[in-house]
mmCIF file of C-alpha atoms in Angstrom:
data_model
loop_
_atom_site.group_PDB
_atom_site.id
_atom_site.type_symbol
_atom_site.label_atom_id
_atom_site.label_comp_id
_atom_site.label_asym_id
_atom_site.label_seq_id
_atom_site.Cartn_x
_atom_site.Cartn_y
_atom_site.Cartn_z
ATOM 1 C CA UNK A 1 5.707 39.460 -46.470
ATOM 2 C CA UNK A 2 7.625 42.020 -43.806
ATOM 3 C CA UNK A 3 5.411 41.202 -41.037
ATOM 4 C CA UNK A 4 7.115 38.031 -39.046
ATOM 5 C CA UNK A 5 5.151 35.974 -36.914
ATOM 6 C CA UNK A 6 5.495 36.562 -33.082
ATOM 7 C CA UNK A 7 5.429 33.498 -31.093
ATOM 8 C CA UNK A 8 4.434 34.619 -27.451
ATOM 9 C CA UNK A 9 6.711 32.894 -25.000
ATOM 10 C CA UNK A 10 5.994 29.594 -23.306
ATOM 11 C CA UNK A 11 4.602 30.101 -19.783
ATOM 12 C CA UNK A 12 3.562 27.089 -18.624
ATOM 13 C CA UNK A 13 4.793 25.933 -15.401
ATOM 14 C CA UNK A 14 6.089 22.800 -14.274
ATOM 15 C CA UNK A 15 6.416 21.797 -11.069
ATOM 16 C CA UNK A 16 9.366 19.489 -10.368
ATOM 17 C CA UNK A 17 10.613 18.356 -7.078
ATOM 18 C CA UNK A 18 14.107 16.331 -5.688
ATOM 19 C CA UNK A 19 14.784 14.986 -2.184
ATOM 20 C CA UNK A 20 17.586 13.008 -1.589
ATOM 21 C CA UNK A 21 19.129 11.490 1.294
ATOM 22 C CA UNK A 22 16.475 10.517 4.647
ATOM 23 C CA UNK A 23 13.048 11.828 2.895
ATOM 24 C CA UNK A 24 10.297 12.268 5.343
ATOM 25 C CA UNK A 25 6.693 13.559 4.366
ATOM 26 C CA UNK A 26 3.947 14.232 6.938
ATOM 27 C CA UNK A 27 0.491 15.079 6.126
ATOM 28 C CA UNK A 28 -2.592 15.009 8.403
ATOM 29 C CA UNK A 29 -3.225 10.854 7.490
ATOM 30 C CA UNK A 30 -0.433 9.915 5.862
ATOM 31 C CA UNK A 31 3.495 9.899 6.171
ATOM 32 C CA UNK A 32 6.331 8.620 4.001
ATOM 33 C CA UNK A 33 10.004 7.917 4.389
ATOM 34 C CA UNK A 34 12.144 6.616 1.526
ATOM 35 C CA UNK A 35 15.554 7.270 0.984
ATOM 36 C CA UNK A 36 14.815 9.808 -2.314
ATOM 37 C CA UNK A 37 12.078 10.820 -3.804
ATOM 38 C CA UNK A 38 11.448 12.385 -7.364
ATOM 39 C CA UNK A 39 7.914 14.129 -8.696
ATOM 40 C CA UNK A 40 6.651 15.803 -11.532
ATOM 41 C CA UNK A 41 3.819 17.924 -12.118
ATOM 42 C CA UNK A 42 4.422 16.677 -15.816
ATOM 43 C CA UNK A 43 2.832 12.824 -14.995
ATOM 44 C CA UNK A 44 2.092 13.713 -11.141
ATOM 45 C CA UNK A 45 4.075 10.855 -10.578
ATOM 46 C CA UNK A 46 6.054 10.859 -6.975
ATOM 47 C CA UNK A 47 8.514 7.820 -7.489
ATOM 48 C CA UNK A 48 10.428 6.814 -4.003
ATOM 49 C CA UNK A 49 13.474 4.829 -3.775
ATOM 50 C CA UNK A 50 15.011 2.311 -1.802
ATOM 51 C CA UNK A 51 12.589 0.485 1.073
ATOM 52 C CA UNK A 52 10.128 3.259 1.371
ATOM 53 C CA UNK A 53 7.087 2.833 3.819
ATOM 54 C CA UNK A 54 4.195 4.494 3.772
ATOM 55 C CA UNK A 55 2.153 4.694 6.627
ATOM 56 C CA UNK A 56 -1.592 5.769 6.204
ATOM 57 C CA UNK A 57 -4.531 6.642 8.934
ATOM 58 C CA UNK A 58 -1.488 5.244 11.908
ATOM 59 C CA UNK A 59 -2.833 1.488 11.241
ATOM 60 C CA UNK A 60 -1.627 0.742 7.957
ATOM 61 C CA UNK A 61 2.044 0.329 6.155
ATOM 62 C CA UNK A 62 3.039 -0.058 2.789
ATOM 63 C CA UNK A 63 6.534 -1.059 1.857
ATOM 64 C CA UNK A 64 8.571 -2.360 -1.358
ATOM 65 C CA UNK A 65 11.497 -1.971 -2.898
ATOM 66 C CA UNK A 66 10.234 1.217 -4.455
ATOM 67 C CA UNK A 67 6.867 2.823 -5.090
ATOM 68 C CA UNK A 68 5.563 4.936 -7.488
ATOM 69 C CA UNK A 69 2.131 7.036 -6.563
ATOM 70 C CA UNK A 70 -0.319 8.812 -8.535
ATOM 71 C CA UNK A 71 -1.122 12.491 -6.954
ATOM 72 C CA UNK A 72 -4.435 13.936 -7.334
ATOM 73 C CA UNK A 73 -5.535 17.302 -6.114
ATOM 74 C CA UNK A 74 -2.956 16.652 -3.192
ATOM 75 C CA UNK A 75 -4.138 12.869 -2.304
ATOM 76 C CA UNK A 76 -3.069 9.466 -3.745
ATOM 77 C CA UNK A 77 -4.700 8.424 -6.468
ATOM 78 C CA UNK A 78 -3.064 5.164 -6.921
ATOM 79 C CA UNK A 79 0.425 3.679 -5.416
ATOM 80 C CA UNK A 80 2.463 1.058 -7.448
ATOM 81 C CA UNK A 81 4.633 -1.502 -5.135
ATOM 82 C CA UNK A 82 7.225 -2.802 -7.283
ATOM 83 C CA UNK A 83 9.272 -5.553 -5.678
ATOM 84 C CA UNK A 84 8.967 -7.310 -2.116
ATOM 85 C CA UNK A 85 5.501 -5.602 -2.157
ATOM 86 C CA UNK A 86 4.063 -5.381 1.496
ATOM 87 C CA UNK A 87 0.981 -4.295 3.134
ATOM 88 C CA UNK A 88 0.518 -4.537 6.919
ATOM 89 C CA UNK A 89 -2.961 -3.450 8.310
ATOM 90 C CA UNK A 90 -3.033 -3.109 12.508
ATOM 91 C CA UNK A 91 -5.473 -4.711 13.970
ATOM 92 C CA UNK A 92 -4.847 -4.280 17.748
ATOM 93 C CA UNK A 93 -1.496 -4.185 19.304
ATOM 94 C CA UNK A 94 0.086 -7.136 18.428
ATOM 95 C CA UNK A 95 -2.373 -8.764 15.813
ATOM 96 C CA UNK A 96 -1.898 -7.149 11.793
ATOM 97 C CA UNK A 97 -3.509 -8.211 8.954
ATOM 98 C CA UNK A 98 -0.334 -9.022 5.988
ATOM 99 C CA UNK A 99 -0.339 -8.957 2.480
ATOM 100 C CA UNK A 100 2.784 -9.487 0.287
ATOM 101 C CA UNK A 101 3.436 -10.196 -3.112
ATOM 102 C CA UNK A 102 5.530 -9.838 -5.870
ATOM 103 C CA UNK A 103 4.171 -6.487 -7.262
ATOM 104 C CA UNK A 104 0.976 -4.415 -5.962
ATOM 105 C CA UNK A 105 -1.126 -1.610 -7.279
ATOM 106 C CA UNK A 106 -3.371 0.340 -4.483
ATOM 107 C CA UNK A 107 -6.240 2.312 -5.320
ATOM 108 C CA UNK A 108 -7.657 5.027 -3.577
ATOM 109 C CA UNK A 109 -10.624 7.232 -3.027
ATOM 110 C CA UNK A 110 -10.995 11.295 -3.305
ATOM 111 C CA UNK A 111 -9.645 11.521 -0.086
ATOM 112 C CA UNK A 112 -7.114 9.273 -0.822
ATOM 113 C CA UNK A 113 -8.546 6.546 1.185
ATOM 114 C CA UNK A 114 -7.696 2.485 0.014
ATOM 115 C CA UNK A 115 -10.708 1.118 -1.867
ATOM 116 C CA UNK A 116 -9.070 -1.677 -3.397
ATOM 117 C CA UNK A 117 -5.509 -3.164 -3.856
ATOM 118 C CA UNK A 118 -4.510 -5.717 -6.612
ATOM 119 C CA UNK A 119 -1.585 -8.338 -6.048
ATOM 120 C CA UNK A 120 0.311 -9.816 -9.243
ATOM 121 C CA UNK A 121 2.250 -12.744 -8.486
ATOM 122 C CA UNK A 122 2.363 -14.959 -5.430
ATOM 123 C CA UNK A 123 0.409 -13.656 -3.406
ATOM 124 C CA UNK A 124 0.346 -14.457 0.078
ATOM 125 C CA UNK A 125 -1.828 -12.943 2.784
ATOM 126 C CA UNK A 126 -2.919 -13.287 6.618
ATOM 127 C CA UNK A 127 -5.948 -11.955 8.050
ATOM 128 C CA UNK A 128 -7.270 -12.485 11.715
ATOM 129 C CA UNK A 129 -10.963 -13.234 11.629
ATOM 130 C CA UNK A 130 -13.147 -11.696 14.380
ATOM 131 C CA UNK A 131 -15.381 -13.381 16.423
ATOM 132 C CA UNK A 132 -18.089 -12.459 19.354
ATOM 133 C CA UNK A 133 -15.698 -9.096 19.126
ATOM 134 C CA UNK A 134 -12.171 -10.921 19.549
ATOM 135 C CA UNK A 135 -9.881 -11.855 17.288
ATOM 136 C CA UNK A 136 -10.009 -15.711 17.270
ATOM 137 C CA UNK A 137 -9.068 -16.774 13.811
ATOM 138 C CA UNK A 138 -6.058 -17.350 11.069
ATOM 139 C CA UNK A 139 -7.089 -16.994 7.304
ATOM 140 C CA UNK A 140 -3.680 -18.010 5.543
ATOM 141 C CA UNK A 141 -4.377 -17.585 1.555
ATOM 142 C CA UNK A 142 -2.291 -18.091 -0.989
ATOM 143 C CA UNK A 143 -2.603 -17.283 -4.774
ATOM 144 C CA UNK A 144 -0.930 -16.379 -7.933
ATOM 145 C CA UNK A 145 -3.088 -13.234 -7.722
ATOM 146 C CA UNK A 146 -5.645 -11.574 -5.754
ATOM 147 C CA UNK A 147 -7.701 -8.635 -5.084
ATOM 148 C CA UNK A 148 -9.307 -6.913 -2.148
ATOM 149 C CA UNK A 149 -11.914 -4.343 -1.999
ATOM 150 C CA UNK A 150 -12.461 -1.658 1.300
ATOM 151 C CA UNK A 151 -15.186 -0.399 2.622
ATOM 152 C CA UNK A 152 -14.837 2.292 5.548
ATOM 153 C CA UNK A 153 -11.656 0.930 5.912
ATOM 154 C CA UNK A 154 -11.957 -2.417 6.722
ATOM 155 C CA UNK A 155 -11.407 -5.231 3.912
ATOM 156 C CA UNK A 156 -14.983 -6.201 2.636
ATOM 157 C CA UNK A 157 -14.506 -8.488 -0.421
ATOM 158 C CA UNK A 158 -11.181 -10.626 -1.600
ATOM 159 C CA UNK A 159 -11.322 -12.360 -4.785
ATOM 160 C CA UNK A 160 -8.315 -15.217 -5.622
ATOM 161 C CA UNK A 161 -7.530 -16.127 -9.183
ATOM 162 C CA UNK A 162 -6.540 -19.985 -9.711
ATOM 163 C CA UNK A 163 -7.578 -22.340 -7.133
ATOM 164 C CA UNK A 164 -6.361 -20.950 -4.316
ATOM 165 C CA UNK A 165 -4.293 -22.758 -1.125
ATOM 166 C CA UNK A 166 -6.505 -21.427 1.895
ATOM 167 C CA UNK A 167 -6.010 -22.359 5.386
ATOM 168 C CA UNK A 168 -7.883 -21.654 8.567
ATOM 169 C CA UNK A 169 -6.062 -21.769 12.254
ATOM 170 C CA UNK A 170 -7.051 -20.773 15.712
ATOM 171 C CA UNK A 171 -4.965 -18.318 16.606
ATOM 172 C CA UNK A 172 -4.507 -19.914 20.181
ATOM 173 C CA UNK A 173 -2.781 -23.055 17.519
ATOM 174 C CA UNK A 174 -0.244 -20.292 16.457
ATOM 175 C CA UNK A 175 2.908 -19.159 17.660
ATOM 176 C CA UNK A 176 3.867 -15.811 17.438
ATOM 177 C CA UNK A 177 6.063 -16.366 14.365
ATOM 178 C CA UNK A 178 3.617 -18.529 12.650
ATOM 179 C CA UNK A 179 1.202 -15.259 12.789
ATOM 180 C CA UNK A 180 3.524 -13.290 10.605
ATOM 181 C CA UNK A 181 4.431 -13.960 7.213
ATOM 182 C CA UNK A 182 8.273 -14.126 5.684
ATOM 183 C CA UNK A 183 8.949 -10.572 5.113
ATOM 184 C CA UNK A 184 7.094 -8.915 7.991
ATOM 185 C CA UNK A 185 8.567 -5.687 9.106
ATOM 186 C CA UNK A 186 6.236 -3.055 11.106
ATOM 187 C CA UNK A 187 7.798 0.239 11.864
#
């Protein structure tokens, strides 16, 4: 046949985006500095390189060795810590509640608040327990994995898989290194 097939020209538009050298993102509850950063409307994946930290609503800090975070309609969907994974949740001034592990995956709600963070492989934590409205307690857990469920932004439920190594100290008992764990690094 004469008549040839016209194929209309693709038009589809993909966003890409690459920051290099002293990244820094501000948004109205949530920054982030990394070193480089690379997204793709393609996966809406925003990978970040070497030691970024993100801090969320002022009072809590993620850091690894690099993260990779799910965007959704602007807000994080889900954040992947791969390597020296490290959360750090304030509680007052000079008191934060620490997670680390070897690997973490954060989820987070429509307004890309944390609902619930998983941690694969040794899994350490430190949470101050409150009591008659002041902070009087250690909780020092340790597990090969756990997970953690938020509710209006305070932890609500933590479940440890394997028996896990649990140890309770008043915080009066602890010196100011023993209430950090290996690795701690607020900025």
């Amino acid at each position: 046949s004469d008549t040839a097939q016209v194929i209309p020209p693709d038009t589809t538009r993909i966003g890409f985006l690459e920051a290099l050298r002293n990244v820094r993102i501000y948004k109205k509850n949530m920054q982030v500095v990394c070193d480089s950063l690379v997204y793709s409307d393609l996966d809406s994946l925003a990978r970040l390189f070497n030691e970024p930290v993100i801090w969320q609503e002022v009072r809590r800090q993620y850091a690894a060795d690099s993260i990779t975070v799910v965007i959704s309609d602007g807000a994080m969907e889900k954040a992947s810590l791969m390597a020296n994974a490290f959360i750090h949740i304030q509680e007052d001034s000079t008191h934060y509640d620490q997670i680390k592990g070897t690997e973490m995956l954060a989820f987070f709600d429509e307004q890309g608040t944390l609902e619930r963070f998983d941690v694969l492989g040794g899994a350490s934590a430190l949470f101050y327990i409150e009591e008659n409205e002041v902070l009087a307690t250690v909780n020092k857990p340790e597990s090969k994995m756990l997970s953690a469920t938020f509710k209006d932004g305070n932890i609500q439920k933590i479940h440890y898989y394997d028996q896990a190594k649990n140890d309770a100290y008043p915080i009066v008992q602890l010196s100011s290194d023993d209430q950090q764990l290996k690795g701690f690094n607020w900025q």
